[in-house]
Amino acid sequence: PPALFRSKKELEVLARLAMGATNAEIADYFSLTLNTVKFHIENIFKKLDVSNRTQAVRVGRELGHLA
């Protein structure tokens, strides 16, 4: 995939979004604060030019960032 994501953590968060994880579940899984998870998700949305989780997962898959 193109180097849209320089942050490995953003790709990992996107993968968790694709699994249907909540923000709290993602925070627990990676030992992050809820605010940090929200920050990563906002960055993902901006980079993929989307406004919700479903769109992020769809576009992430289309661009080859998700299996």
Short mmCIF file of C-alpha atoms in Angstrom, two decimals:
data_model
loop_
_atom_site.label_atom_id
_atom_site.label_comp_id
_atom_site.label_asym_id
_atom_site.label_seq_id
_atom_site.Cartn_x
_atom_site.Cartn_y
_atom_site.Cartn_z
CA PRO A 1 0.00 0.00 0.00
CA PRO A 2 1.07 3.60 -0.46
CA ALA A 3 2.85 5.26 2.43
CA LEU A 4 -0.27 7.08 3.57
CA PHE A 5 0.27 5.88 7.12
CA ARG A 6 3.68 6.64 8.56
CA SER A 7 2.44 5.68 12.00
CA LYS A 8 2.33 1.94 12.65
CA LYS A 9 -0.09 2.63 15.49
CA GLU A 10 -2.62 4.22 13.13
CA LEU A 11 -2.58 1.07 10.99
CA GLU A 12 -3.01 -1.05 14.11
CA VAL A 13 -5.93 1.10 15.25
CA LEU A 14 -7.48 0.85 11.77
CA ALA A 15 -7.20 -2.93 11.98
CA ARG A 16 -8.99 -2.88 15.34
CA LEU A 17 -11.71 -0.66 13.86
CA ALA A 18 -12.16 -3.28 11.15
CA MET A 19 -12.71 -5.87 13.90
CA GLY A 20 -15.51 -3.72 15.30
CA ALA A 21 -13.65 -2.72 18.46
CA THR A 22 -14.88 0.26 20.46
CA ASN A 23 -12.59 3.13 21.38
CA ALA A 24 -12.41 1.79 24.94
CA GLU A 25 -11.49 -1.70 23.70
CA ILE A 26 -8.77 -0.26 21.47
CA ALA A 27 -7.43 1.81 24.37
CA ASP A 28 -7.34 -1.26 26.62
CA TYR A 29 -5.75 -3.47 23.96
CA PHE A 30 -2.88 -1.06 23.28
CA SER A 31 -2.67 0.40 26.81
CA LEU A 32 -3.50 3.86 25.50
CA THR A 33 -5.70 6.60 26.86
CA LEU A 34 -9.11 7.12 25.30
CA ASN A 35 -7.96 10.55 24.09
CA THR A 36 -4.97 9.02 22.31
CA VAL A 37 -7.24 6.52 20.55
CA LYS A 38 -9.57 9.34 19.49
CA PHE A 39 -6.55 11.29 18.19
CA HIS A 40 -5.42 8.31 16.09
CA ILE A 41 -8.94 7.77 14.74
CA GLU A 42 -9.26 11.45 13.77
CA ASN A 43 -5.92 11.20 11.92
CA ILE A 44 -7.11 8.04 10.15
CA PHE A 45 -10.34 9.77 9.09
CA LYS A 46 -8.39 12.77 7.74
CA LYS A 47 -5.89 10.64 5.85
CA LEU A 48 -8.60 8.50 4.28
CA ASP A 49 -10.91 11.50 3.74
CA VAL A 50 -13.82 9.83 5.52
CA SER A 51 -16.18 10.80 8.32
CA ASN A 52 -16.99 7.52 10.07
CA ARG A 53 -15.62 4.13 11.03
CA THR A 54 -17.46 2.17 8.35
CA GLN A 55 -16.08 4.41 5.62
CA ALA A 56 -12.59 4.21 7.13
CA VAL A 57 -12.64 0.41 7.04
CA ARG A 58 -14.02 0.34 3.49
CA VAL A 59 -11.47 2.82 2.13
CA GLY A 60 -8.69 1.19 4.14
CA ARG A 61 -9.50 -2.11 2.47
CA GLU A 62 -9.78 -0.52 -0.99
CA LEU A 63 -6.34 1.05 -0.58
CA GLY A 64 -4.80 -2.20 0.60
CA HIS A 65 -4.19 -1.22 4.22
CA LEU A 66 -6.42 -4.03 5.50
CA ALA A 67 -6.73 -7.63 4.40
#
